[in-house]
Coordinates of C-alpha atoms in Angstrom, one line a residue:
M285 CA 19.9 -7.6 13.2
Y286 CA 19.7 -5.4 16.3
H287 CA 16.6 -3.5 17.5
E288 CA 17.4 0.2 18.0
E289 CA 15.9 2.4 20.8
I290 CA 16.6 6.1 21.3
F291 CA 16.5 6.9 25.1
G292 CA 16.3 10.5 26.2
T293 CA 14.7 12.5 29.0
E294 CA 13.9 15.6 26.9
A295 CA 12.6 14.0 23.7
F296 CA 14.9 14.6 20.8
S297 CA 16.3 18.0 22.0
G298 CA 18.4 16.9 24.9
V299 CA 21.0 14.4 25.8
Y300 CA 20.2 10.9 24.5
S301 CA 21.6 7.4 24.3
T302 CA 21.1 5.0 21.4
L303 CA 20.4 1.5 22.8
Y304 CA 20.8 -1.7 20.7
H305 CA 18.9 -4.8 21.7
E306 CA 19.5 -8.4 20.4
H307 CA 15.8 -9.0 21.2
A308 CA 13.0 -6.6 20.9
P309 CA 12.3 -4.9 24.2
T310 CA 9.7 -6.8 26.2
G311 CA 6.2 -5.6 26.4
V312 CA 4.7 -3.8 29.3
A313 CA 3.1 -6.3 31.7
Q314 CA 1.2 -3.7 33.7
I315 CA 0.9 0.0 34.3
K316 CA -0.4 0.8 37.7
K317 CA -0.1 3.1 40.6
L318 CA 1.9 1.2 43.1
R319 CA 0.2 2.5 46.2
E320 CA -1.5 5.6 47.5
L321 CA 0.8 7.9 49.4
N322 CA -1.1 9.8 51.9
V323 CA 1.5 12.3 53.0
S324 CA 0.4 15.3 55.0
E325 CA 2.2 18.4 55.8
W326 CA 3.5 18.6 59.3
R327 CA 3.7 22.0 60.9
P328 CA 5.6 22.0 64.2
D329 CA 4.9 24.7 66.8
T330 CA 8.5 25.8 66.9
H331 CA 11.4 25.2 64.5
R332 CA 13.9 22.7 66.0
H333 CA 16.2 20.0 64.8
H334 CA 14.9 16.4 64.6
H335 CA 16.8 13.1 64.4
I336 CA 15.1 10.9 61.9
R337 CA 16.0 7.4 62.8
T338 CA 15.8 5.6 59.5
K339 CA 17.7 2.6 60.7
N340 CA 14.6 1.8 62.9
L341 CA 12.2 1.8 60.0
E342 CA 10.3 -1.4 59.3
S343 CA 11.7 -3.6 56.6
A344 CA 9.7 -3.9 53.3
D345 CA 9.5 -6.2 50.3
D346 CA 11.6 -4.2 47.9
V347 CA 13.2 -0.8 47.2
V348 CA 10.2 0.5 45.3
E349 CA 7.1 -0.5 47.1
G350 CA 8.6 -0.3 50.6
R351 CA 9.7 3.4 50.5
Q352 CA 8.8 5.3 53.6
P353 CA 8.3 9.1 53.0
L354 CA 10.5 11.4 55.0
F355 CA 10.4 14.8 53.4
Y356 CA 8.8 16.4 50.3
N357 CA 8.2 19.6 48.5
N358 CA 7.3 20.5 44.9
D359 CA 10.8 19.6 43.7
V360 CA 11.9 16.5 45.6
F361 CA 10.4 13.5 47.5
I362 CA 12.9 12.0 49.9
S363 CA 12.3 8.5 51.4
S364 CA 14.1 5.6 53.0
V365 CA 13.7 1.9 52.6
R366 CA 15.0 -1.3 54.2
P367 CA 14.2 -4.0 51.6
N368 CA 13.9 -7.7 52.5
G369 CA 15.1 -8.8 49.1
S370 CA 15.5 -8.2 45.4
M371 CA 12.9 -6.8 43.1
D372 CA 10.8 -9.4 41.4
S373 CA 10.1 -7.3 38.3
F374 CA 11.5 -4.3 36.5
F375 CA 10.3 -0.8 37.3
R376 CA 10.3 2.5 35.5
N377 CA 9.7 5.9 37.2
A378 CA 8.2 8.2 34.6
Q379 CA 7.8 11.1 37.0
G380 CA 11.3 11.9 38.0
D381 CA 15.0 11.1 38.2
E382 CA 16.0 9.0 41.2
L383 CA 19.1 9.2 43.4
Y384 CA 19.9 6.3 45.7
F385 CA 22.4 6.5 48.5
V386 CA 23.4 3.0 49.7
H387 CA 23.6 3.2 53.5
E388 CA 24.0 -0.6 53.9
G389 CA 24.3 -3.5 51.6
K390 CA 25.5 -4.4 48.1
G391 CA 24.0 -5.7 44.9
T392 CA 23.5 -4.9 41.3
L393 CA 21.3 -2.4 39.4
E394 CA 20.2 -4.1 36.2
S395 CA 18.9 -1.6 33.6
V396 CA 18.7 -1.1 29.8
F397 CA 22.2 0.4 30.1
G398 CA 23.7 -2.8 31.7
L399 CA 24.7 -4.1 35.1
L400 CA 26.0 -1.7 37.7
P401 CA 27.4 -3.3 40.9
F402 CA 26.9 -1.1 44.0
H403 CA 28.0 -1.3 47.6
E404 CA 27.8 0.7 50.9
G405 CA 28.6 4.4 50.4
D406 CA 27.6 4.6 46.7
F407 CA 25.3 7.1 45.1
I408 CA 23.3 5.7 42.2
I409 CA 21.5 8.0 39.7
V410 CA 18.6 6.5 37.7
P411 CA 17.4 8.9 35.0
R412 CA 13.6 9.3 34.5
G413 CA 12.1 6.6 32.3
T414 CA 14.9 4.1 32.8
T415 CA 13.7 0.5 33.2
Y416 CA 15.5 -1.2 36.0
R417 CA 15.5 -3.6 38.9
M418 CA 17.8 -4.1 41.9
T419 CA 19.2 -7.5 42.9
L420 CA 20.5 -7.5 46.5
D421 CA 23.5 -9.6 47.5
S422 CA 23.3 -8.9 51.3
K423 CA 20.8 -9.8 53.9
Q424 CA 20.5 -6.3 55.2
S425 CA 20.2 -3.3 52.9
R426 CA 19.2 0.3 53.6
F427 CA 18.8 3.2 51.1
L428 CA 18.0 6.9 51.1
I429 CA 16.1 7.8 47.9
V430 CA 15.6 11.3 46.4
E431 CA 13.0 11.5 43.6
S432 CA 13.5 14.7 41.7
A433 CA 11.0 16.5 39.5
G434 CA 13.9 18.0 37.5
P435 CA 17.0 16.3 36.2
I436 CA 19.7 15.2 38.6
E437 CA 23.0 16.3 37.1
V438 CA 26.3 17.9 37.9
P439 CA 25.7 21.6 38.7
R440 CA 26.8 24.0 36.0
R441 CA 29.4 25.7 38.2
Y442 CA 31.4 22.4 38.3
R443 CA 31.5 21.9 34.5
N444 CA 33.4 23.8 31.8
D445 CA 31.8 24.8 28.5
Y446 CA 32.3 21.3 27.1
G447 CA 30.7 19.5 30.0
Q448 CA 33.9 18.3 31.6
L449 CA 34.4 18.6 35.4
V450 CA 36.5 21.6 36.5
E451 CA 39.4 21.0 38.8
L452 CA 37.6 22.7 41.8
A453 CA 34.6 20.3 41.6
P454 CA 34.0 18.3 44.8
Y455 CA 34.4 15.1 42.8
S456 CA 36.4 13.8 39.9
D457 CA 35.6 11.9 36.7
R458 CA 37.4 8.9 38.4
D459 CA 34.6 8.9 41.0
F460 CA 31.9 8.0 38.5
R461 CA 31.2 4.4 37.5
H462 CA 29.1 3.2 34.6
P463 CA 27.3 -0.1 34.0
E464 CA 29.9 -2.9 33.4
K465 CA 28.1 -5.5 31.4
L466 CA 25.3 -4.9 28.8
V467 CA 22.6 -7.5 28.9
S468 CA 20.3 -7.0 25.9

């Protein structure tokens, strides 16, 4: 007997996935604010370009708690992180979708959807409410993270009426990978 879970980001009116578990999903160990982010608006005297040297950021424990804020507005929060190792526990961002760009390193994103191997140059999208953790296989890793208040999805101009990518899109269906192995 499998345990069924309906996962969607817009309740029952949007796109959803039906997840089947061999074992009932584990209970929540703790709900907490990870840390207080004291970001303040920076107003330069003149508008000029800046080189943000994210490679020089200090390393941190993991990809969630070690995020260093770079830019933000009402729609997105952009940060960077150089994690020392894998995440000890699972994490769920209930406030927004997350997009990871892998600058350096390789590993596996383990989620309720399965195992997704990643490597340098990959973009990883984690929908709001997805329970996941990252296991890192390399000693040095570096990520750029975009947390979005709205859904991260293919822009409408690159999709036809049926949701397929149009030929003029800057990427192809072949560019997308999905989790390989389901661990329930």
